[in-house]
JSON list of C-alpha atoms in Angstrom, two decimals:
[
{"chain": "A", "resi": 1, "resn": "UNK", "atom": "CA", "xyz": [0.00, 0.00, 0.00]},
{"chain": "A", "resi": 2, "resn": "UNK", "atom": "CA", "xyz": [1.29, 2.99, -1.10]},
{"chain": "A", "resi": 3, "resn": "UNK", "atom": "CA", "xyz": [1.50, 5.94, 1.96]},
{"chain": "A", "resi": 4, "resn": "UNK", "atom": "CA", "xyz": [3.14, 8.68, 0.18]},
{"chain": "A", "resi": 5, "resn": "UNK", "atom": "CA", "xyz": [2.42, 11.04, -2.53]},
{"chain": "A", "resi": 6, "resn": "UNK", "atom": "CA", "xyz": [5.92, 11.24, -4.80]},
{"chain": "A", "resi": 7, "resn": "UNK", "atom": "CA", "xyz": [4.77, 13.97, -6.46]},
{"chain": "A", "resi": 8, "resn": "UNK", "atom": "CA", "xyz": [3.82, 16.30, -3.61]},
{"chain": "A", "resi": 9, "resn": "UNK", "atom": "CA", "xyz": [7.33, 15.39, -1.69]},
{"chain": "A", "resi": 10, "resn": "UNK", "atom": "CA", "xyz": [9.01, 16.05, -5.32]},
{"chain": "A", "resi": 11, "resn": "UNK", "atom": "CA", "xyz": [7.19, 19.17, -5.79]},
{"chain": "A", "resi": 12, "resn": "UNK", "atom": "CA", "xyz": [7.98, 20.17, -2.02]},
{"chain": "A", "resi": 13, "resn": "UNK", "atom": "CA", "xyz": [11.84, 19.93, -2.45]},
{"chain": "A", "resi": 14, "resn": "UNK", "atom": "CA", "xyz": [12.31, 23.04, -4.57]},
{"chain": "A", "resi": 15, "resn": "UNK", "atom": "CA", "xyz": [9.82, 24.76, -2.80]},
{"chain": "A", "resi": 16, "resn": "UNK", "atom": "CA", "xyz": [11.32, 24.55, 0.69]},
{"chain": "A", "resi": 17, "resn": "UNK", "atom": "CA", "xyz": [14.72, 25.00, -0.87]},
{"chain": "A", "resi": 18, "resn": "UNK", "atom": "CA", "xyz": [13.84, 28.48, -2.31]},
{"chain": "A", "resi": 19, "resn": "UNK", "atom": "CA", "xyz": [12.33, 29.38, 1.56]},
{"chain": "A", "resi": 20, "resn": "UNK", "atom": "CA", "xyz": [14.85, 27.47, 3.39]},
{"chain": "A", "resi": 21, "resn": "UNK", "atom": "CA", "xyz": [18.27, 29.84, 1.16]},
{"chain": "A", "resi": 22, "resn": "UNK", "atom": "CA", "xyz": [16.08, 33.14, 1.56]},
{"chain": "A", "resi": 23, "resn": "UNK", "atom": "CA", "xyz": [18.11, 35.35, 3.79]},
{"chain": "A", "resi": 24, "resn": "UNK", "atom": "CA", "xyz": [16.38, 34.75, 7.72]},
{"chain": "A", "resi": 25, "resn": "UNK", "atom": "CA", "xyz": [17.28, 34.94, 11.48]},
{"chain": "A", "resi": 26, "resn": "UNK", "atom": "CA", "xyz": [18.96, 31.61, 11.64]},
{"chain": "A", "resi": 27, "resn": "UNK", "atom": "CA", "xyz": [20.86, 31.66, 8.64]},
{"chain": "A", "resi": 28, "resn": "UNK", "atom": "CA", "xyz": [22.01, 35.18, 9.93]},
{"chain": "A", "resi": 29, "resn": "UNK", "atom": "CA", "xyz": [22.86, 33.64, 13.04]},
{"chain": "A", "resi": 30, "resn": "UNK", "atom": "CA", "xyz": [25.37, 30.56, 11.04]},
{"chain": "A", "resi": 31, "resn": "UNK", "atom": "CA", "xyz": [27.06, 33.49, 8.99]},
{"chain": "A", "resi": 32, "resn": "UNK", "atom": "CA", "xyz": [27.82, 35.17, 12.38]},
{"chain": "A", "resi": 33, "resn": "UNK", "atom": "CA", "xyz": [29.03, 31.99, 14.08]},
{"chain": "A", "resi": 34, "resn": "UNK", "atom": "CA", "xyz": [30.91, 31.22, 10.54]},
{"chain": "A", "resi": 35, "resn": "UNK", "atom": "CA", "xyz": [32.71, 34.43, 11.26]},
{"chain": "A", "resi": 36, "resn": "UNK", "atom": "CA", "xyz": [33.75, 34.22, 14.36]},
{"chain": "A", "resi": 37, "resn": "UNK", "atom": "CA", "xyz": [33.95, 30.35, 15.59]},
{"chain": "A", "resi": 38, "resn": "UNK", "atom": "CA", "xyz": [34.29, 28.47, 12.66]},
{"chain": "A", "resi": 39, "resn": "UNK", "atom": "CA", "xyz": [31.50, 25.90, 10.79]},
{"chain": "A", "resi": 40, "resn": "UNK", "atom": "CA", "xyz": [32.95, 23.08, 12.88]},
{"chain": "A", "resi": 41, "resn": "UNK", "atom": "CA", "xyz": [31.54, 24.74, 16.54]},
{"chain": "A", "resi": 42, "resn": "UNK", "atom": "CA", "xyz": [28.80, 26.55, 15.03]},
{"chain": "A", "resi": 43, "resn": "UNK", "atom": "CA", "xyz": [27.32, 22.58, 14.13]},
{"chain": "A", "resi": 44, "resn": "UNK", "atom": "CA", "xyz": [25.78, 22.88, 17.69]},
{"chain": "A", "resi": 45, "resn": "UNK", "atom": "CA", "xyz": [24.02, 25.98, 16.77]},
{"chain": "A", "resi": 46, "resn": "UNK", "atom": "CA", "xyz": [22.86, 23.94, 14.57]},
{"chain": "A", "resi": 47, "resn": "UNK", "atom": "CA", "xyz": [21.78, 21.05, 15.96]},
{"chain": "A", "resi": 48, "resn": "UNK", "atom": "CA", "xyz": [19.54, 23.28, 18.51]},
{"chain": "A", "resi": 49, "resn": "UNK", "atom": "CA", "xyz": [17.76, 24.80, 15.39]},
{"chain": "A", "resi": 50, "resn": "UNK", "atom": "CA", "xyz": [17.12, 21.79, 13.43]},
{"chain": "A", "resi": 51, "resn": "UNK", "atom": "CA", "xyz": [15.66, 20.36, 16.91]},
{"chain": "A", "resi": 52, "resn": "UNK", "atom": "CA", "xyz": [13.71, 23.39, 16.83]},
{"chain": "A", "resi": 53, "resn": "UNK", "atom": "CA", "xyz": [12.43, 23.79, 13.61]},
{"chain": "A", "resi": 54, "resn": "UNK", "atom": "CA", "xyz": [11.41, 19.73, 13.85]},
{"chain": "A", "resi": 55, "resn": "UNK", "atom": "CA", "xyz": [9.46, 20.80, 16.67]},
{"chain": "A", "resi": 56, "resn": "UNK", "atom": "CA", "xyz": [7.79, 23.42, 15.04]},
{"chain": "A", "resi": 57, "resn": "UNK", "atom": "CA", "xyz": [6.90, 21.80, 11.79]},
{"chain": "A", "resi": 58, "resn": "UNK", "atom": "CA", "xyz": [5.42, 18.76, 13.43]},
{"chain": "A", "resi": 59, "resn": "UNK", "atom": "CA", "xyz": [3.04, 20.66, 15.77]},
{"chain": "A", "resi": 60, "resn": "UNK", "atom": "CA", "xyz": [2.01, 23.18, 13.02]},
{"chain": "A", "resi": 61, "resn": "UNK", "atom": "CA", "xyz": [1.00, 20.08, 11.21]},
{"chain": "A", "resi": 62, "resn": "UNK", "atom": "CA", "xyz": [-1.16, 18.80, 13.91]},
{"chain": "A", "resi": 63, "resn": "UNK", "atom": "CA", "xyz": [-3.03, 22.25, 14.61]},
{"chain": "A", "resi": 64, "resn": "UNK", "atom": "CA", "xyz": [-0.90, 22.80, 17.91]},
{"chain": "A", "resi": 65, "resn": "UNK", "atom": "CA", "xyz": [0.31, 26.40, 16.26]},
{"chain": "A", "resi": 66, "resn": "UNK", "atom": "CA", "xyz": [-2.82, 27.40, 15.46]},
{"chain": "A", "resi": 67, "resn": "UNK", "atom": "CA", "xyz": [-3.69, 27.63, 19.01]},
{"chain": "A", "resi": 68, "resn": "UNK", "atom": "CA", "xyz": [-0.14, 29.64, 19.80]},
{"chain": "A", "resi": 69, "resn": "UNK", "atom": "CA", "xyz": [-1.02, 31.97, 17.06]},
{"chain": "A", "resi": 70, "resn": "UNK", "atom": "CA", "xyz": [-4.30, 32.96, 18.45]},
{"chain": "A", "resi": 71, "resn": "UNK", "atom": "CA", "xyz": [-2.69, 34.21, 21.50]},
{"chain": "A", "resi": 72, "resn": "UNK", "atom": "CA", "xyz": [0.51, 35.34, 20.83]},
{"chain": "A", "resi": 73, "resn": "UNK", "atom": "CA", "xyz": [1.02, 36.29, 24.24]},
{"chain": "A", "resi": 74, "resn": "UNK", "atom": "CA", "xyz": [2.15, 32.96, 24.98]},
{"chain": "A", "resi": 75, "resn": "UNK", "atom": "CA", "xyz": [5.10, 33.85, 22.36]},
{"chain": "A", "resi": 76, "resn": "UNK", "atom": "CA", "xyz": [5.97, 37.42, 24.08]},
{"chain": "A", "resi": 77, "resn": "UNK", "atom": "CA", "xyz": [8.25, 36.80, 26.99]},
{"chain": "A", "resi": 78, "resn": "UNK", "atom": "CA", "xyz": [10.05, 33.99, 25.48]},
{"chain": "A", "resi": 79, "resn": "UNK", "atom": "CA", "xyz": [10.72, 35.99, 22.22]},
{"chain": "A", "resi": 80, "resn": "UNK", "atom": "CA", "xyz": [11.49, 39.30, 23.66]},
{"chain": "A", "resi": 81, "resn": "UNK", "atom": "CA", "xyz": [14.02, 37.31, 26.16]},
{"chain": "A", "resi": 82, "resn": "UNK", "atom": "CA", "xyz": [15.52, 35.47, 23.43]},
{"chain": "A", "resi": 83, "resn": "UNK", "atom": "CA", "xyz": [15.68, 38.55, 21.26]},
{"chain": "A", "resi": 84, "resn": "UNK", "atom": "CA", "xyz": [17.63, 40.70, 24.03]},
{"chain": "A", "resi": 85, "resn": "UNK", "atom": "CA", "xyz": [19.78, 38.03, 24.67]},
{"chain": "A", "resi": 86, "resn": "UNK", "atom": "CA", "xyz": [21.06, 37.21, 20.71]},
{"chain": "A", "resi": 87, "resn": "UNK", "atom": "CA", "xyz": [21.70, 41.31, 21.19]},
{"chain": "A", "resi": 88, "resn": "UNK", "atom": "CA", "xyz": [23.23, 41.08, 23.88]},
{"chain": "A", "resi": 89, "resn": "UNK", "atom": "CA", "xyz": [25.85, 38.53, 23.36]},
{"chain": "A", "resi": 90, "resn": "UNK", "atom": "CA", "xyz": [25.88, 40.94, 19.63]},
{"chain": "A", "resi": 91, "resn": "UNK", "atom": "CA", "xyz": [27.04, 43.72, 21.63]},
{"chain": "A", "resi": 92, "resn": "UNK", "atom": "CA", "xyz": [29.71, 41.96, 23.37]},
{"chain": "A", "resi": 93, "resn": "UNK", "atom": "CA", "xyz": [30.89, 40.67, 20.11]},
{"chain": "A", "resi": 94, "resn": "UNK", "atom": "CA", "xyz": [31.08, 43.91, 18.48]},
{"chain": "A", "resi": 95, "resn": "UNK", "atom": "CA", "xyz": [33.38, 45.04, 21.66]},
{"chain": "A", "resi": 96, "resn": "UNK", "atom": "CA", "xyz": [35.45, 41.48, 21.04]},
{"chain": "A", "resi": 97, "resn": "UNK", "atom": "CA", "xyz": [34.47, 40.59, 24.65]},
{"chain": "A", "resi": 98, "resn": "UNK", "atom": "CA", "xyz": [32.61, 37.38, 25.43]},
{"chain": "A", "resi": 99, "resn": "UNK", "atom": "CA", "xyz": [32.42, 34.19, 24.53]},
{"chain": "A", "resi": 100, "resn": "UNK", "atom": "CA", "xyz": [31.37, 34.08, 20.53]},
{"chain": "A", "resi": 101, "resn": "UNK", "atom": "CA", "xyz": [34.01, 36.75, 19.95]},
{"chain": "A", "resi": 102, "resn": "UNK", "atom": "CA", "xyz": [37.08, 35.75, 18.33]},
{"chain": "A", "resi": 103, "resn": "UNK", "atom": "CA", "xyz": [40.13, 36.40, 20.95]},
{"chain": "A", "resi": 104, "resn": "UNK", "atom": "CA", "xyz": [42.06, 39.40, 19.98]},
{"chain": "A", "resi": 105, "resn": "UNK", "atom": "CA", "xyz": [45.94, 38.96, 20.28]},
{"chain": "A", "resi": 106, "resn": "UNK", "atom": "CA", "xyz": [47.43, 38.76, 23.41]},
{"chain": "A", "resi": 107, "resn": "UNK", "atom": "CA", "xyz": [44.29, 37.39, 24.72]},
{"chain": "A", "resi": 108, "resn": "UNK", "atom": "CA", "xyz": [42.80, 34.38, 26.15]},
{"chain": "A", "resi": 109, "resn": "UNK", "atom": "CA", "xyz": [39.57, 32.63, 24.17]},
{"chain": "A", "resi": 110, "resn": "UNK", "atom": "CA", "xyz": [36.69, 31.87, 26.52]},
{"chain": "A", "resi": 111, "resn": "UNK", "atom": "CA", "xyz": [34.53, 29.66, 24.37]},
{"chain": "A", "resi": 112, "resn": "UNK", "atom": "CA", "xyz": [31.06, 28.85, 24.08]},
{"chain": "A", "resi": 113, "resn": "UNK", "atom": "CA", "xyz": [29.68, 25.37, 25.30]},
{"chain": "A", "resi": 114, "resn": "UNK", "atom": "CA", "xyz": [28.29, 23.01, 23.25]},
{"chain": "A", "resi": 115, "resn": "UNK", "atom": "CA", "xyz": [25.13, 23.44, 25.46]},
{"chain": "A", "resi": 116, "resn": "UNK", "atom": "CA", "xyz": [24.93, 27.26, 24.95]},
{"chain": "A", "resi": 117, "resn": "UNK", "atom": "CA", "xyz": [25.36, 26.94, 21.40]},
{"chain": "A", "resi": 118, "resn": "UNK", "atom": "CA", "xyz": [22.88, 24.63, 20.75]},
{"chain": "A", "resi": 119, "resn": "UNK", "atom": "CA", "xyz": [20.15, 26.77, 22.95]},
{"chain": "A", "resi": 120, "resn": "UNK", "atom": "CA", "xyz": [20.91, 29.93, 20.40]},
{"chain": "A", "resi": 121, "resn": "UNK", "atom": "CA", "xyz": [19.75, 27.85, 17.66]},
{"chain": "A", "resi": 122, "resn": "UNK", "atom": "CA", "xyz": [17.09, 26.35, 19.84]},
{"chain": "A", "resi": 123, "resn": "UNK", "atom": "CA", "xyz": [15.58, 29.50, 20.84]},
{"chain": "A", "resi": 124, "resn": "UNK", "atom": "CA", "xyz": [16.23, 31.10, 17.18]},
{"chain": "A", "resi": 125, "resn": "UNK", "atom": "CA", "xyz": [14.10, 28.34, 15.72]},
{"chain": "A", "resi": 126, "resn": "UNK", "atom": "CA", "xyz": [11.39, 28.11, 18.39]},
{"chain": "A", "resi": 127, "resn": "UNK", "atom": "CA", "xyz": [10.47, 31.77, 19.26]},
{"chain": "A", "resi": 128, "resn": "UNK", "atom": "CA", "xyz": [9.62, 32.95, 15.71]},
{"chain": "A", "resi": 129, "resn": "UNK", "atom": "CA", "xyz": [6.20, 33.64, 15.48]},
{"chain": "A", "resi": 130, "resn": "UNK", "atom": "CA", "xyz": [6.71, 33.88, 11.41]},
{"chain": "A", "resi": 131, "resn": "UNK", "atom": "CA", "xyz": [8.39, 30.69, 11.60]},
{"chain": "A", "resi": 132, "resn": "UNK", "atom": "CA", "xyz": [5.14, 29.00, 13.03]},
{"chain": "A", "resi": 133, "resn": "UNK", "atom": "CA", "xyz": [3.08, 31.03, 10.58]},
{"chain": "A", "resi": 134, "resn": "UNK", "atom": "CA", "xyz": [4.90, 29.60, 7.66]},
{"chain": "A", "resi": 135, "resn": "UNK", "atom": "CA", "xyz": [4.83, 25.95, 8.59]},
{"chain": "A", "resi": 136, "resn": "UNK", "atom": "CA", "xyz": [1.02, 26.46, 9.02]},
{"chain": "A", "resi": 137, "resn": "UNK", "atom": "CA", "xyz": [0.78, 27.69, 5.28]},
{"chain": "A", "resi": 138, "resn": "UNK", "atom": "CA", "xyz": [3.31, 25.76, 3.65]},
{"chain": "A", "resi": 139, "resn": "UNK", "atom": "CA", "xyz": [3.00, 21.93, 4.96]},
{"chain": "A", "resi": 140, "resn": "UNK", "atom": "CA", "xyz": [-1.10, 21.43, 4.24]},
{"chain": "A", "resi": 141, "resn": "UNK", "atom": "CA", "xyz": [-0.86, 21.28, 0.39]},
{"chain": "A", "resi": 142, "resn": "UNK", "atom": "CA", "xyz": [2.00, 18.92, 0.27]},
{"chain": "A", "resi": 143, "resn": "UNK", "atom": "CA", "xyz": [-0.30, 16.55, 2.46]},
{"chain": "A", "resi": 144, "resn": "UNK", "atom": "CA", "xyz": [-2.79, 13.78, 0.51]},
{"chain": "A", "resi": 145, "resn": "UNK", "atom": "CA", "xyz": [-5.21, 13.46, 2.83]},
{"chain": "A", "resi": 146, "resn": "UNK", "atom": "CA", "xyz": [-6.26, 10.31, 1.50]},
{"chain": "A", "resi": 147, "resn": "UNK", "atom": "CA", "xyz": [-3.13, 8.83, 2.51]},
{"chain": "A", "resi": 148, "resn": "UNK", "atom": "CA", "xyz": [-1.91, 8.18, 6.02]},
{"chain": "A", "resi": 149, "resn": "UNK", "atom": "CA", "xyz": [-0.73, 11.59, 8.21]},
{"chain": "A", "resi": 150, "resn": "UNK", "atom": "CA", "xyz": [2.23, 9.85, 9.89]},
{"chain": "A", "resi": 151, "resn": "UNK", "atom": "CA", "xyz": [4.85, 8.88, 6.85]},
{"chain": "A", "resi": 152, "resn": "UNK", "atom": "CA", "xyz": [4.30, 12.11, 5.00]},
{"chain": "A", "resi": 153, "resn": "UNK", "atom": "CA", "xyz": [4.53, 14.08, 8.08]},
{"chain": "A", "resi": 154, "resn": "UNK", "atom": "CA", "xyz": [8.06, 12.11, 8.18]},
{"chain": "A", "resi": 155, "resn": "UNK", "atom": "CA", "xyz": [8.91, 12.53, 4.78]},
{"chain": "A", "resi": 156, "resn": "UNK", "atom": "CA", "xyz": [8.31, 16.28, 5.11]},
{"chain": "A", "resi": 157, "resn": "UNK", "atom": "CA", "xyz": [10.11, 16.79, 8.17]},
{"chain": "A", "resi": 158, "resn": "UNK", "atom": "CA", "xyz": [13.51, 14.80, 6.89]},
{"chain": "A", "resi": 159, "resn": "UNK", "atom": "CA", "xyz": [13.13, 16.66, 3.82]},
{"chain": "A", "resi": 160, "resn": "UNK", "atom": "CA", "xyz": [12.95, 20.30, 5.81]},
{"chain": "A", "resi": 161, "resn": "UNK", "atom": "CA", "xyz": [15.74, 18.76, 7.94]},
{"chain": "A", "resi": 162, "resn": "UNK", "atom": "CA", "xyz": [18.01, 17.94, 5.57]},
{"chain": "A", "resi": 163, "resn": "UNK", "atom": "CA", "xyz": [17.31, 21.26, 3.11]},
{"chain": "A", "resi": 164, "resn": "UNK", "atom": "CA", "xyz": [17.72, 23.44, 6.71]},
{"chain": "A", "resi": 165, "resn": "UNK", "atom": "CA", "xyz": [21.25, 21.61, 7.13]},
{"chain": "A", "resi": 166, "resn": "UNK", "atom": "CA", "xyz": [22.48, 22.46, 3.47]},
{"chain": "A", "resi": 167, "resn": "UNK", "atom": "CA", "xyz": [21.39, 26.13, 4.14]},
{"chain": "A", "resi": 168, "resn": "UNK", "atom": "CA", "xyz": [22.79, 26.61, 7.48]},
{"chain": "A", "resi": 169, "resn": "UNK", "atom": "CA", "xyz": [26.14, 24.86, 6.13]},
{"chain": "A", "resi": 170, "resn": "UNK", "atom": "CA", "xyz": [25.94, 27.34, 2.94]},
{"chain": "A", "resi": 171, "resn": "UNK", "atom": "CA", "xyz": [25.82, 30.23, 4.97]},
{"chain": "A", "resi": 172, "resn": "UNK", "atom": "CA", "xyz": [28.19, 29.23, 7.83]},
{"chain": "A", "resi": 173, "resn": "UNK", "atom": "CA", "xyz": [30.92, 28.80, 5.38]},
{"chain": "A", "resi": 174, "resn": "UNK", "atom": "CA", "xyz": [30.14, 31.96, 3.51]},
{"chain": "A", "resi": 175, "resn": "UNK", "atom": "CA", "xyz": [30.70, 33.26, 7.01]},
{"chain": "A", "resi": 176, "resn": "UNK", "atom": "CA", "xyz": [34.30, 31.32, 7.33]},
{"chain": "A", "resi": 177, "resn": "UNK", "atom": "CA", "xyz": [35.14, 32.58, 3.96]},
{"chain": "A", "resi": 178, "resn": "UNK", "atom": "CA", "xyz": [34.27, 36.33, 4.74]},
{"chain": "A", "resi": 179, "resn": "UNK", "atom": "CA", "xyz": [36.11, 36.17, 7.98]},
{"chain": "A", "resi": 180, "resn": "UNK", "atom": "CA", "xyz": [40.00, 35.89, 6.35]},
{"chain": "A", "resi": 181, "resn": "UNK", "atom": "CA", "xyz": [38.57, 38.63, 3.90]},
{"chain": "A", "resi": 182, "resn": "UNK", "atom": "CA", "xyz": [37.98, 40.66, 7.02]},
{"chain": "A", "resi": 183, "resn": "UNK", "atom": "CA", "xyz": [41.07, 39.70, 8.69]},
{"chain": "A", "resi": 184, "resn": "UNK", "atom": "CA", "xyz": [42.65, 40.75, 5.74]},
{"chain": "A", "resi": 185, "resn": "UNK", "atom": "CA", "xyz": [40.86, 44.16, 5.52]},
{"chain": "A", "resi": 186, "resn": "UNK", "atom": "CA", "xyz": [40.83, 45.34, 9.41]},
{"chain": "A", "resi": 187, "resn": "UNK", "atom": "CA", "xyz": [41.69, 42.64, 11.99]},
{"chain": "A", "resi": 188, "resn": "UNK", "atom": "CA", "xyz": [40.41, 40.36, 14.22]},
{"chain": "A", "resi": 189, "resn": "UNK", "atom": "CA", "xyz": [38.02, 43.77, 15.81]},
{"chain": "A", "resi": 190, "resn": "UNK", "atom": "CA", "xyz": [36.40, 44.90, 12.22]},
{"chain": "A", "resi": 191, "resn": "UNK", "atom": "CA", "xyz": [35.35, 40.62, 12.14]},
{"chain": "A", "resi": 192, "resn": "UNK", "atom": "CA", "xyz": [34.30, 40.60, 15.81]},
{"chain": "A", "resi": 193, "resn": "UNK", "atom": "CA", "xyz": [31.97, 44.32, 14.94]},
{"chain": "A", "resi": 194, "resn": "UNK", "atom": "CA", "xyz": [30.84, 42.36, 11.34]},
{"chain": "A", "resi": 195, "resn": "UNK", "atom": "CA", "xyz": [29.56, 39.25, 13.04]},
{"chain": "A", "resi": 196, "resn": "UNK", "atom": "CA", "xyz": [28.11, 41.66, 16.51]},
{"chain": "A", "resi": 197, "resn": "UNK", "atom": "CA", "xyz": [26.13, 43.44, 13.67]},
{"chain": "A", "resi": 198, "resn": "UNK", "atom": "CA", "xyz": [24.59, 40.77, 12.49]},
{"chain": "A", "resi": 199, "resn": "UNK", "atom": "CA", "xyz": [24.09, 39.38, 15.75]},
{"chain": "A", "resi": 200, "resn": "UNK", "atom": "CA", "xyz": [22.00, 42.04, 17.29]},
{"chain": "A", "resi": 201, "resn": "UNK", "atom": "CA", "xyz": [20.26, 42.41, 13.95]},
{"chain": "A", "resi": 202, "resn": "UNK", "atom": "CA", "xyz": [18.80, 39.03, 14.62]},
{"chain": "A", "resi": 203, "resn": "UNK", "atom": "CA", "xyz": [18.48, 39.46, 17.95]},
{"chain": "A", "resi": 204, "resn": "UNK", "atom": "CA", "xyz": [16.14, 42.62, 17.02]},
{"chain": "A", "resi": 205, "resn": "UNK", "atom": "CA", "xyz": [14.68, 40.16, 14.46]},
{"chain": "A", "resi": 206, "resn": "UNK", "atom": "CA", "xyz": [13.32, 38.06, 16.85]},
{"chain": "A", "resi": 207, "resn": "UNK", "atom": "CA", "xyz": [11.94, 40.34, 19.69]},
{"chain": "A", "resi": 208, "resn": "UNK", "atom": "CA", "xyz": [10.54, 43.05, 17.06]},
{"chain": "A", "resi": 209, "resn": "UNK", "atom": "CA", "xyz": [9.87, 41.17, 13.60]}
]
């Protein structure tokens, strides 16, 4: 017995792609950590988002965001607290203090956990209202409801998963690779002030957006 539509998953691929590359918070947030900690630490970033955006997609495909949307107080405090504190740890960057800054010479590097990392991207994913919005709108006409929910809800998730991945990877090493140019151009402060911009940009994202 067949339990998934080929043609909606094939048509879904591009589709998510095109969303998935488009310029947003969390790809902002893997071109800062490309910048200033490398692709290889910013995988925990990572991992934190894709747990989040799994999270997301599967209960906006069950009608749980629906619910969240109607009272998007329940989003407030958690996206106003995650907003300031993406800023915040922006504004220590751009000052090349803190722990996502790259060390300056003479310095000593005080590194991120693996924990801490993977919360950003966590809270990034989870604590975007749009993000919520867009899972509601997008997933329903790649489902057959003729066919069973659960393997096409698993299809569609893997697929998001794995497109998500190739993004964030994309843009973390465009990060890596703008980094030397900076080093190049100003030093180790103009890359720490590059990737603090774009830090409290989507820190500001999040809370205001």
């Amino acid at each position: 017995m067949v339990s998934l539509n080929l043609a909606l998953l094939s048509a879904f691929i591009p589709t998510f792609f095109m969303v998935s590359i488009t310029p947003g918070m969390c790809m902002t947030l893997a071109l800062s950590l490309g910048i200033t900690i490398g692709v290889r630490r910013a995988l925990w970033m990572m991992a934190g988002e894709l747990v989040g955006v799994a999270l997301v997609a599967t209960a906006a495909a069950v009608g749980v965001a629906t619910f969240m949307l109607k009272y998007p107080t329940a989003f407030a405090v958690f996206k106003y607290a995650g907003g300031a504190y993406l800023a915040w740890l922006g504004l220590q960057m751009w000052q090349s203090r803190g722990k996502m800054a790259m060390p300056e010479e003479n310095s000593e590097p005080v590194e991120s956990s693996r924990l801490q990392l993977a919360l950003q991207g966590f809270v990034t994913a989870i604590a975007n209202p749009k993000g919520w919005a867009f899972f509601i709108a997008l997933l329903p006409p790649f489902i057959d409801s003729k066919l069973p929910l659960a393997p096409q809800l698993t299809a569609l998730i893997l697929i998001i998963l794995g497109l998500e991945f190739l993004c964030l990877q994309l843009y973390a090493h465009g990060g890596k690779t703008l980094r030397k140019a900076l080093k190049q151009g100003g030093g180790v402060r103009t890359v720490n002030r590059v990737a603090g911009s774009l830090m409290i940009l989507v820190g500001a994202w999040l809370a205001f957006g």
